[in-house]
PDB file of N, CA, C and O in Angstrom, chain B, residues numbered from 101:
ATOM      1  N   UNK B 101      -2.403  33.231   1.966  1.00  0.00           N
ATOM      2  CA  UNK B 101      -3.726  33.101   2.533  1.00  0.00           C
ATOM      3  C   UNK B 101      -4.401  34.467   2.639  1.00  0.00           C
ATOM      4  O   UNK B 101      -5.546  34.639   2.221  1.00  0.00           O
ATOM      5  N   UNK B 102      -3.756  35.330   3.140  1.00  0.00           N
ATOM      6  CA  UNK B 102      -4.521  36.720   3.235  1.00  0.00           C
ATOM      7  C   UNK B 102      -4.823  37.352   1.922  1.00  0.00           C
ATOM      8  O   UNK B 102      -5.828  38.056   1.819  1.00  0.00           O
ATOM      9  N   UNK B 103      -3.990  37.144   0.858  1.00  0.00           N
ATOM     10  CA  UNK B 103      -4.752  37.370  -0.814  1.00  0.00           C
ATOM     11  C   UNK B 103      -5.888  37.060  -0.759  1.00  0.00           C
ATOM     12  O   UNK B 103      -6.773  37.916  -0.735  1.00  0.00           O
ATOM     13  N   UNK B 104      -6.195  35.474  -0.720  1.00  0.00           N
ATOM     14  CA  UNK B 104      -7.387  35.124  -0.782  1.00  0.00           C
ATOM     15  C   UNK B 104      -8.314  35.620  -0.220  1.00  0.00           C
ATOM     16  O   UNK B 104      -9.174  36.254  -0.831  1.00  0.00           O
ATOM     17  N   UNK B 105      -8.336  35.390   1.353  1.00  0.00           N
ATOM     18  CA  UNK B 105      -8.972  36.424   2.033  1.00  0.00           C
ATOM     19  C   UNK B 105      -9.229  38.183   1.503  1.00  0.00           C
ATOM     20  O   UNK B 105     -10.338  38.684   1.684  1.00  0.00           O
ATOM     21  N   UNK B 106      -8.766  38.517   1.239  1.00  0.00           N
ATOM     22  CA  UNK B 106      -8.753  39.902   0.894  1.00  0.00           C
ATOM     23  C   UNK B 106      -9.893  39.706  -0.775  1.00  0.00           C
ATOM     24  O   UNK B 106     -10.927  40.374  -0.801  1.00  0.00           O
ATOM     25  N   UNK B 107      -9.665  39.078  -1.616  1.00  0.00           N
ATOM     26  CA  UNK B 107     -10.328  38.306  -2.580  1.00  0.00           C
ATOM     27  C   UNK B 107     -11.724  38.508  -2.094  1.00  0.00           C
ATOM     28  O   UNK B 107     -12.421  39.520  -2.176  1.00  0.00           O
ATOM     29  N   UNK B 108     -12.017  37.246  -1.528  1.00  0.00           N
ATOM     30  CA  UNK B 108     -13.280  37.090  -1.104  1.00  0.00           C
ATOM     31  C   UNK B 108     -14.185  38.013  -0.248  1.00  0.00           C
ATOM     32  O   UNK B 108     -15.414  37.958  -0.257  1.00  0.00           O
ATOM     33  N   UNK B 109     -13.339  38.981   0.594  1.00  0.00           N
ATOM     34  CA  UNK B 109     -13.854  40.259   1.102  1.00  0.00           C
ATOM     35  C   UNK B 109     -14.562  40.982  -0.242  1.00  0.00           C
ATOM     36  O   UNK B 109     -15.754  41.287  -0.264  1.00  0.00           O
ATOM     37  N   UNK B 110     -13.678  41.196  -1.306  1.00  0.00           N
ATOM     38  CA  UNK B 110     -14.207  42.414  -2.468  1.00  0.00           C
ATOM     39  C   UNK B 110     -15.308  41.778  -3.143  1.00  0.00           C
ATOM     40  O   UNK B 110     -16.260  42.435  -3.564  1.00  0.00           O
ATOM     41  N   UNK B 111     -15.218  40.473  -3.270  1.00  0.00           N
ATOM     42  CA  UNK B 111     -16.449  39.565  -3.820  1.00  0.00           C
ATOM     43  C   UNK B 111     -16.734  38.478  -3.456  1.00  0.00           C
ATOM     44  O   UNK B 111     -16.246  37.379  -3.721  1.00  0.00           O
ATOM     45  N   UNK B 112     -18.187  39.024  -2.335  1.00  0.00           N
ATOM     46  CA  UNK B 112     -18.653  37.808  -1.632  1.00  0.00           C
ATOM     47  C   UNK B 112     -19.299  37.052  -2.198  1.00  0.00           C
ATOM     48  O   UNK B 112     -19.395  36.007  -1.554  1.00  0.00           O
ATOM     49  N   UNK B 113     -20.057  37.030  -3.533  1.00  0.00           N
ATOM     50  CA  UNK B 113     -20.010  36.459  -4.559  1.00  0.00           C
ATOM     51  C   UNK B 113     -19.238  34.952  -4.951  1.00  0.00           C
ATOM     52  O   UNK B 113     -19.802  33.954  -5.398  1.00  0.00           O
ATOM     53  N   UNK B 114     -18.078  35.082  -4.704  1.00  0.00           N
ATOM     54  CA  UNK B 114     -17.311  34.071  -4.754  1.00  0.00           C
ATOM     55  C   UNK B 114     -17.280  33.325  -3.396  1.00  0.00           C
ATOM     56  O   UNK B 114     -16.706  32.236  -3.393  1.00  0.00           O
ATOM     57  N   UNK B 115     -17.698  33.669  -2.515  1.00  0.00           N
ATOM     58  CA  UNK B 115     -17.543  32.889  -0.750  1.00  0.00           C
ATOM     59  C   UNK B 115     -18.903  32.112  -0.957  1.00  0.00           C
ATOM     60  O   UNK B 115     -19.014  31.025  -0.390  1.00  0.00           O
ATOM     61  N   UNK B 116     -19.878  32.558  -1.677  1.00  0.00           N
ATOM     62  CA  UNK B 116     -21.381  31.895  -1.828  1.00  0.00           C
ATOM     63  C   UNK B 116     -21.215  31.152  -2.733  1.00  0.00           C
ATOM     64  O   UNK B 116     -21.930  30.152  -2.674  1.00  0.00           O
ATOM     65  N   UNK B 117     -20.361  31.230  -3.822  1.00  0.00           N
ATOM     66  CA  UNK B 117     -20.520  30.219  -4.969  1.00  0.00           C
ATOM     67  C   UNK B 117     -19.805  28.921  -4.870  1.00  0.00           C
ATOM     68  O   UNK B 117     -20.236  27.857  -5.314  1.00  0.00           O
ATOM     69  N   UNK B 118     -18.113  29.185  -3.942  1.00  0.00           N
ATOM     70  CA  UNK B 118     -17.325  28.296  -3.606  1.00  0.00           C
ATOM     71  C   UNK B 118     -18.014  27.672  -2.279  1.00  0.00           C
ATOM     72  O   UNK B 118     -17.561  26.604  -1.867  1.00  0.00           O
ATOM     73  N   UNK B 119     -18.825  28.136  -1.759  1.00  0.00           N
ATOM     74  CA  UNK B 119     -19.389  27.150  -0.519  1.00  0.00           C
ATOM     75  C   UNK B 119     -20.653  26.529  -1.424  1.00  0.00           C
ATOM     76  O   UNK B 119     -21.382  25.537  -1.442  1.00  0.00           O
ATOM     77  N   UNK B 120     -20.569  26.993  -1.700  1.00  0.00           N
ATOM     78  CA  UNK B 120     -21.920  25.838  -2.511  1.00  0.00           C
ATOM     79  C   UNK B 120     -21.203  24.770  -3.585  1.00  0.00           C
ATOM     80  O   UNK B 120     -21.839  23.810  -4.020  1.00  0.00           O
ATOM     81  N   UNK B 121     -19.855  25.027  -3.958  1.00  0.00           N
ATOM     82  CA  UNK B 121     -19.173  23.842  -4.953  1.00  0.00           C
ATOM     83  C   UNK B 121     -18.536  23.120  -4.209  1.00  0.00           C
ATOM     84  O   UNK B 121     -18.173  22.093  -4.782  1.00  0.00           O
ATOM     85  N   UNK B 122     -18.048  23.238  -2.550  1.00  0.00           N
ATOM     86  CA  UNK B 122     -17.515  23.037  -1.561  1.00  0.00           C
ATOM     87  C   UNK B 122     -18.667  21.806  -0.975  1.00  0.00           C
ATOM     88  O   UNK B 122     -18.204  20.773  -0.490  1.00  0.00           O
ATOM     89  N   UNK B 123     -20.095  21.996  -1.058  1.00  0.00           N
ATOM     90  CA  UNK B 123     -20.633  21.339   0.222  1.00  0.00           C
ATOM     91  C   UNK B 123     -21.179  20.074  -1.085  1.00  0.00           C
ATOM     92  O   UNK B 123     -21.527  18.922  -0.826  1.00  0.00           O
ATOM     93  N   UNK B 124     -21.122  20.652  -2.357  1.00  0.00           N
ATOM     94  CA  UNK B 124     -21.410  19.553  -3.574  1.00  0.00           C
ATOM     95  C   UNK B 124     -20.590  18.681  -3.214  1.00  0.00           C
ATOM     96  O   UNK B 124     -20.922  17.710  -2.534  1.00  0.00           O
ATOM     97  N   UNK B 125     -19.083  18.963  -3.725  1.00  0.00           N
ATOM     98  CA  UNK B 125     -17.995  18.144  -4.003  1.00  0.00           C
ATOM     99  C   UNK B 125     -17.584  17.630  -2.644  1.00  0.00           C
ATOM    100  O   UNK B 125     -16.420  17.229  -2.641  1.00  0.00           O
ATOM    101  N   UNK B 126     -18.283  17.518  -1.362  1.00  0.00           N
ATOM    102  CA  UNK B 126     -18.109  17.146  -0.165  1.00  0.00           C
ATOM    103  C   UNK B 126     -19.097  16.303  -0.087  1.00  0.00           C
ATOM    104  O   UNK B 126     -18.505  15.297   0.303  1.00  0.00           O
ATOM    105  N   UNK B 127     -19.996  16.068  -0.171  1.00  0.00           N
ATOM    106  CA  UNK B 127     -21.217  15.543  -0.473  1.00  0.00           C
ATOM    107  C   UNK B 127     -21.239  14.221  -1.469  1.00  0.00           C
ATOM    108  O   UNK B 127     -21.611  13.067  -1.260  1.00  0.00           O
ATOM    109  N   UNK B 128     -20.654  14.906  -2.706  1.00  0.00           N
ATOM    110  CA  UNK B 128     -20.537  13.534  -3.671  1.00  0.00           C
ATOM    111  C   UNK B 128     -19.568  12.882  -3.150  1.00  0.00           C
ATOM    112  O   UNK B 128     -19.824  11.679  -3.199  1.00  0.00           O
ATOM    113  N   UNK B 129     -18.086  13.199  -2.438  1.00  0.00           N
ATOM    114  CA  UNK B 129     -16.910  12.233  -2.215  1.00  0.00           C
ATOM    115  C   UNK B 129     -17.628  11.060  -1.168  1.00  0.00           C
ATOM    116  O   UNK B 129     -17.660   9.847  -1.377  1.00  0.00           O
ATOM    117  N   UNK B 130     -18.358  12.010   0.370  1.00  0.00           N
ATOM    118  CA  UNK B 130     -19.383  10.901   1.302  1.00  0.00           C
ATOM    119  C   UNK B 130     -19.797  10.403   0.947  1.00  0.00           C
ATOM    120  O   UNK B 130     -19.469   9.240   1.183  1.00  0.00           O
ATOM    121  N   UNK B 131     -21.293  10.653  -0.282  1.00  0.00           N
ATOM    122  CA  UNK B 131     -22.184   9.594  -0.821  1.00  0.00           C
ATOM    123  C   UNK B 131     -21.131   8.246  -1.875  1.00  0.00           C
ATOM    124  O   UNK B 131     -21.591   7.130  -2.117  1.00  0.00           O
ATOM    125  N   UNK B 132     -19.989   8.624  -2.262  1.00  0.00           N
ATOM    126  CA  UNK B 132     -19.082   7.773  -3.219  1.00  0.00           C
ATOM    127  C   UNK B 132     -18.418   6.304  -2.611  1.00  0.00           C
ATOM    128  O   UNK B 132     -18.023   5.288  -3.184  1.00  0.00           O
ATOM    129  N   UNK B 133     -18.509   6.776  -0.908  1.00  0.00           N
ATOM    130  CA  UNK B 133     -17.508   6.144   0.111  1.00  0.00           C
ATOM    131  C   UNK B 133     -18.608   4.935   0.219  1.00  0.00           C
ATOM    132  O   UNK B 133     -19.824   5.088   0.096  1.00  0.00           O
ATOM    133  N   UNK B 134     -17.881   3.612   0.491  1.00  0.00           N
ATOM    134  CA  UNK B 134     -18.484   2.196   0.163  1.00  0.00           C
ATOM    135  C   UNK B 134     -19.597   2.145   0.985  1.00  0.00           C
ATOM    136  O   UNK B 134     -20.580   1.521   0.585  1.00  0.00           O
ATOM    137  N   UNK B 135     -19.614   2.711   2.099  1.00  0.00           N
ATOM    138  CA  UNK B 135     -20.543   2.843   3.891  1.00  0.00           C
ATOM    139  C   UNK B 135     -21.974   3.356   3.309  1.00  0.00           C
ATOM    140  O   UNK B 135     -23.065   3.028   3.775  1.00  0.00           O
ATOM    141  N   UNK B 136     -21.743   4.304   2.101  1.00  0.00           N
ATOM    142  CA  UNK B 136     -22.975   4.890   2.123  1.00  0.00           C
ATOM    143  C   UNK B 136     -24.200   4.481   1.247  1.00  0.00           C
ATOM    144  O   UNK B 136     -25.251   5.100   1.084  1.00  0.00           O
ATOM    145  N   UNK B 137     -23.729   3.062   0.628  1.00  0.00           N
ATOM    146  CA  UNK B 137     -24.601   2.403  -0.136  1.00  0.00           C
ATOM    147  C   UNK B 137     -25.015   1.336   0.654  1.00  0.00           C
ATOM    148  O   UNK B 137     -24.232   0.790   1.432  1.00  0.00           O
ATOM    149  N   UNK B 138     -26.575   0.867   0.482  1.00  0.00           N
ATOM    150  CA  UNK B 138     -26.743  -0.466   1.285  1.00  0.00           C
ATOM    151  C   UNK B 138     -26.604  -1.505   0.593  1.00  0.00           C
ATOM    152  O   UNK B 138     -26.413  -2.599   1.124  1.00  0.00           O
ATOM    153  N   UNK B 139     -26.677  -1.334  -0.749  1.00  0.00           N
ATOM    154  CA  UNK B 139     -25.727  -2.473  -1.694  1.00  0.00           C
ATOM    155  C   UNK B 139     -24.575  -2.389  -2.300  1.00  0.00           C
ATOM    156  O   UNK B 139     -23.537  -1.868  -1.892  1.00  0.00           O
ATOM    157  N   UNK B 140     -24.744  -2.808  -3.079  1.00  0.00           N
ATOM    158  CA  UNK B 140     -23.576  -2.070  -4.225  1.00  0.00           C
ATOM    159  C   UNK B 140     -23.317  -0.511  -4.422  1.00  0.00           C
ATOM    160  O   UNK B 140     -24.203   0.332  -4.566  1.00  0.00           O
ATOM    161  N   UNK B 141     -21.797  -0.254  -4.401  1.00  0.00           N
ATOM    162  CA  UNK B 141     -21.184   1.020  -4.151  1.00  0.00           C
ATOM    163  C   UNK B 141     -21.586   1.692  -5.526  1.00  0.00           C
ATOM    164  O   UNK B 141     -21.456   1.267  -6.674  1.00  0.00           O
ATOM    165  N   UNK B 142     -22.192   3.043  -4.977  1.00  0.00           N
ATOM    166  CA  UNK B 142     -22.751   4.084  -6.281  1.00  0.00           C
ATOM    167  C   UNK B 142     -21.907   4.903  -6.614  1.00  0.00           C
ATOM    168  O   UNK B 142     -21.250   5.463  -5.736  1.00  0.00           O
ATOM    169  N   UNK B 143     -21.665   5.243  -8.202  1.00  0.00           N
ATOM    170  CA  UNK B 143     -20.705   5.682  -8.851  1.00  0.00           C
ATOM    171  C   UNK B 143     -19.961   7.055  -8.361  1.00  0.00           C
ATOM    172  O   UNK B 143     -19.640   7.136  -7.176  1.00  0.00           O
ATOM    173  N   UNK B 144     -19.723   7.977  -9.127  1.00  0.00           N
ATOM    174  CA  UNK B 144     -19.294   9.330  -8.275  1.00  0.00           C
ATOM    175  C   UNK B 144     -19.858   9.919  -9.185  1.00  0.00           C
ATOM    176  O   UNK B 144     -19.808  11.055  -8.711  1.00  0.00           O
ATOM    177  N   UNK B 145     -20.674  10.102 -10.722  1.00  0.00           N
ATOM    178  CA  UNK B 145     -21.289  10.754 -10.736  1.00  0.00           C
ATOM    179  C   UNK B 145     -22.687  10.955 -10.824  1.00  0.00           C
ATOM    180  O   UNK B 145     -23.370  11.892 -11.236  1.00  0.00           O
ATOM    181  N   UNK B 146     -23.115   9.133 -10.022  1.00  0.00           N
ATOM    182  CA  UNK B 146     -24.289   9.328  -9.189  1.00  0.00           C
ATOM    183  C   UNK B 146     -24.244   9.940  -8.176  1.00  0.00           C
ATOM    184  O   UNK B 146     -25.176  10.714  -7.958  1.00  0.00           O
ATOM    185  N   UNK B 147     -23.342   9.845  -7.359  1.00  0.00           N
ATOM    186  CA  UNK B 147     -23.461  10.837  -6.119  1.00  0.00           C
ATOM    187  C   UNK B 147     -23.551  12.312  -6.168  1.00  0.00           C
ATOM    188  O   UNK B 147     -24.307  13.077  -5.568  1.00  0.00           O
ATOM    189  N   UNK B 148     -22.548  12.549  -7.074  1.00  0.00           N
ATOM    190  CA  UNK B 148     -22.141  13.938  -7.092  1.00  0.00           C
ATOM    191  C   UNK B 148     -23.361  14.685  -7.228  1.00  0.00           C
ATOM    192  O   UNK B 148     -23.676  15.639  -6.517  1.00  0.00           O
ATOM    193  N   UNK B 149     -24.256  14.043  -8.492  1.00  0.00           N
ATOM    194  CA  UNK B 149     -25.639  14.473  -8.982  1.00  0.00           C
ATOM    195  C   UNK B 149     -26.639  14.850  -7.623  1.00  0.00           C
ATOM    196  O   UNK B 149     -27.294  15.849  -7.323  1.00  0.00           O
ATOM    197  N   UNK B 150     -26.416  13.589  -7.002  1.00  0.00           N
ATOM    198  CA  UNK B 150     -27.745  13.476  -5.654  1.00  0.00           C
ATOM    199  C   UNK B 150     -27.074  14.375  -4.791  1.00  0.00           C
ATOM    200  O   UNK B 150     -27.933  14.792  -4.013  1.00  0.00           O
ATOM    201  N   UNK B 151     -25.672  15.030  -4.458  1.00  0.00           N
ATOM    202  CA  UNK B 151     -25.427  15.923  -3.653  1.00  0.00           C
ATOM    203  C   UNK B 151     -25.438  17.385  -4.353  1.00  0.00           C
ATOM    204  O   UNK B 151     -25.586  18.431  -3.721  1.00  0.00           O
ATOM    205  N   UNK B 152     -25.301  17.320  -5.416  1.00  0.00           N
ATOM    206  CA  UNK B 152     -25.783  19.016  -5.836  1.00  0.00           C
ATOM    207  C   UNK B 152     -27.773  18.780  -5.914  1.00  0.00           C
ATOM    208  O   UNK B 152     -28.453  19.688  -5.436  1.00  0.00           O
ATOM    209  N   UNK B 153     -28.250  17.950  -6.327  1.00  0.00           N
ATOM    210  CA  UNK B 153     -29.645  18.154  -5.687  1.00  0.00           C
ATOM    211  C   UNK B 153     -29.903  18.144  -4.411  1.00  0.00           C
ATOM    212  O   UNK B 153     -30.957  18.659  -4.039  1.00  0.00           O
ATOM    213  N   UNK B 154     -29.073  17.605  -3.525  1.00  0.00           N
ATOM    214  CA  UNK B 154     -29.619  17.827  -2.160  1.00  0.00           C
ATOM    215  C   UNK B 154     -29.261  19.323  -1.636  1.00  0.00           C
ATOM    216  O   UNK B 154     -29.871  19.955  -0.773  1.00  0.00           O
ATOM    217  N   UNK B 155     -28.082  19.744  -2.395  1.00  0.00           N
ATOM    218  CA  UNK B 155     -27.637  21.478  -1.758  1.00  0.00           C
ATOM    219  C   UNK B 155     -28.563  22.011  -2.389  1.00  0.00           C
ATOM    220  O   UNK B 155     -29.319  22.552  -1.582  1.00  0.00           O
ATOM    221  N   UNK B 156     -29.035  22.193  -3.838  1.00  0.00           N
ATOM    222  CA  UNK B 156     -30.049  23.090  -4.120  1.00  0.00           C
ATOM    223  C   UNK B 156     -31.263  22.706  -4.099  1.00  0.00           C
ATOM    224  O   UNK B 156     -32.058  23.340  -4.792  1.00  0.00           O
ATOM    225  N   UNK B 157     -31.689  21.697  -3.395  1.00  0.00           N
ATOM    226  CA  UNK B 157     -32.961  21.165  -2.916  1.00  0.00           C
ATOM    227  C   UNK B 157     -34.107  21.442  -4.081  1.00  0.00           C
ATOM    228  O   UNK B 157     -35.222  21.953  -3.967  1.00  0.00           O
ATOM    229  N   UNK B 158     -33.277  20.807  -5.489  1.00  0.00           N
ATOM    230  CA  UNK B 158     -34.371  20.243  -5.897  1.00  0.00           C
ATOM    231  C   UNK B 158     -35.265  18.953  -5.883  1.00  0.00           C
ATOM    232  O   UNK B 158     -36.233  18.852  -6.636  1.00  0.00           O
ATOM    233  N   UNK B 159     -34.892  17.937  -4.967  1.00  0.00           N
ATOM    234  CA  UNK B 159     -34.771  17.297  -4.912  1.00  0.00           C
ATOM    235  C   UNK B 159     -35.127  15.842  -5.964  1.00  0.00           C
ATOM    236  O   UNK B 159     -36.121  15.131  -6.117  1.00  0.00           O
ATOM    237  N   UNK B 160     -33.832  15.868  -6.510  1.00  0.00           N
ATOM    238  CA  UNK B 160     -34.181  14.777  -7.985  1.00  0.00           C
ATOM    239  C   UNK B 160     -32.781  14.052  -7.221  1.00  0.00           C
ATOM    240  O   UNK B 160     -31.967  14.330  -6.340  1.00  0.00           O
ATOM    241  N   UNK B 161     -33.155  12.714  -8.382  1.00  0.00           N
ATOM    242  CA  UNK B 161     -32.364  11.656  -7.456  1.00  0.00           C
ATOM    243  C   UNK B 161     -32.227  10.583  -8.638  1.00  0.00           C
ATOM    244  O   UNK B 161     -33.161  10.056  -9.242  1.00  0.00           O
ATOM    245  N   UNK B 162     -30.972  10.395  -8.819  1.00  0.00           N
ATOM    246  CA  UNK B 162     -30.922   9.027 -10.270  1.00  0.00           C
ATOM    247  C   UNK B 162     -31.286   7.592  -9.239  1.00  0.00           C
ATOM    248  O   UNK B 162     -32.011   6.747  -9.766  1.00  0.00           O
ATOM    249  N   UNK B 163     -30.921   7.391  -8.170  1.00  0.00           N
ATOM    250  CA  UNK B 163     -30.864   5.869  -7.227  1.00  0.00           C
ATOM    251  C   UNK B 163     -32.160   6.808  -6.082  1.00  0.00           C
ATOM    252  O   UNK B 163     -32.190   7.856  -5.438  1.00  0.00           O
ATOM    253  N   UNK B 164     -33.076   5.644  -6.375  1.00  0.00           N
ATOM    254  CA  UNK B 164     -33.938   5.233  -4.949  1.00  0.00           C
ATOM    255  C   UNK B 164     -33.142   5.962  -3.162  1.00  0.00           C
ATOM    256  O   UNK B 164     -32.295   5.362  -2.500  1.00  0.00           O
ATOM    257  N   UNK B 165     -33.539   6.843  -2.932  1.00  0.00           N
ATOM    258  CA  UNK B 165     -32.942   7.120  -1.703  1.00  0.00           C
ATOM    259  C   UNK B 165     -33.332   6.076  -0.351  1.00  0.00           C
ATOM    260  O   UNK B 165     -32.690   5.277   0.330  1.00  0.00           O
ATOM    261  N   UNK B 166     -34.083   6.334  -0.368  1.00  0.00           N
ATOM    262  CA  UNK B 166     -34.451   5.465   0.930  1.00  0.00           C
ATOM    263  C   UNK B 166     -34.271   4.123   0.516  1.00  0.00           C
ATOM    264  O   UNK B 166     -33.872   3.511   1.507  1.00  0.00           O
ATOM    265  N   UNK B 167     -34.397   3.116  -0.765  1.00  0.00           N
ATOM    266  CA  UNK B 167     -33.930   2.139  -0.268  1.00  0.00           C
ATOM    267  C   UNK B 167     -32.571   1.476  -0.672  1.00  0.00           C
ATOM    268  O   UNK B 167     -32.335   0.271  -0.576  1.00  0.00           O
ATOM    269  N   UNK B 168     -31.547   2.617  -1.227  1.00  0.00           N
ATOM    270  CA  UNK B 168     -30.031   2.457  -2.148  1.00  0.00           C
ATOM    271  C   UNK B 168     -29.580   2.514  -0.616  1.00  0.00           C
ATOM    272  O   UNK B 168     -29.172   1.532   0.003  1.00  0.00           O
ATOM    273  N   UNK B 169     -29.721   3.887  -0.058  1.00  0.00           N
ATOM    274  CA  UNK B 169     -28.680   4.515   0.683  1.00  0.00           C
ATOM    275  C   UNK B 169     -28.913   3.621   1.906  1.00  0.00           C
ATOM    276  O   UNK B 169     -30.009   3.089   2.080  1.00  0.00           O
ATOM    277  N   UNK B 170     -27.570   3.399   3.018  1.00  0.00           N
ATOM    278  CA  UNK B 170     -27.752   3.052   4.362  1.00  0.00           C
ATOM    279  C   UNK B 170     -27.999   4.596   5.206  1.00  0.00           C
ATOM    280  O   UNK B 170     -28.021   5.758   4.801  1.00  0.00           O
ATOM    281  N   UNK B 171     -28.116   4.160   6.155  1.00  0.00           N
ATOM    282  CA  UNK B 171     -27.993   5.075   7.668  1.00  0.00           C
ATOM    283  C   UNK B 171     -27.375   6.282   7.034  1.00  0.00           C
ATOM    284  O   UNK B 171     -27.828   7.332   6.579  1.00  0.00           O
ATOM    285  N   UNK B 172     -26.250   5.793   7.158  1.00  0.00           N
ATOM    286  CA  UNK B 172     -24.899   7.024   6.764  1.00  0.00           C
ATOM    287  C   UNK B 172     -25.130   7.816   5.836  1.00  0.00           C
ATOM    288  O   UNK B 172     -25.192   9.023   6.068  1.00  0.00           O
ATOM    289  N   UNK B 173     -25.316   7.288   4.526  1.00  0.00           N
ATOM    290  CA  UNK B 173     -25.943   8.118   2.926  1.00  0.00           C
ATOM    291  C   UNK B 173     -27.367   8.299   3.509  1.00  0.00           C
ATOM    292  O   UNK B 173     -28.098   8.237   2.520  1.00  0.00           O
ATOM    293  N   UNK B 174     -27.916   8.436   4.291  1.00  0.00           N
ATOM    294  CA  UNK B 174     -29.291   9.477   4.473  1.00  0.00           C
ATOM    295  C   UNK B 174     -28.704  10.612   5.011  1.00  0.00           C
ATOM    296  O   UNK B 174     -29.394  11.595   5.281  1.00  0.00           O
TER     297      UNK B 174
END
């Protein structure tokens, strides 16, 4: 663990790039989970898509947000 750490000290570079592939790939697994569709469960690399647009806020979207997603997937 302290490699790593020591790592990411010399290039914070990598602490910004892995938190941003971190809050994607966290993002698409939630939006993937059955709860977060109000119909039928959306694929994973529909989600994945709508959660790297929601981290870099472009906001593009393959499924209707407001009326795919429940509560939870907003």
């Amino acid at each position: 663990m302290n490699y790593w750490w020591q790592q990411l000290k010399k290039h914070p570079t990598r602490l910004l790039v892995g938190g941003f592939a971190a809050a994607i790939l966290a993002g698409g697994l939630l939006l993937s989970l059955r709860g977060s569709a109000s119909g039928p469960r959306i694929g994973f690399l529909d989600a994945l898509f709508t959660a790297t647009s929601a981290v870099c806020v472009t906001g593009l979207t393959v499924r209707d947000t407001g009326s795919e997603f429940s509560t939870f997937g907003h």
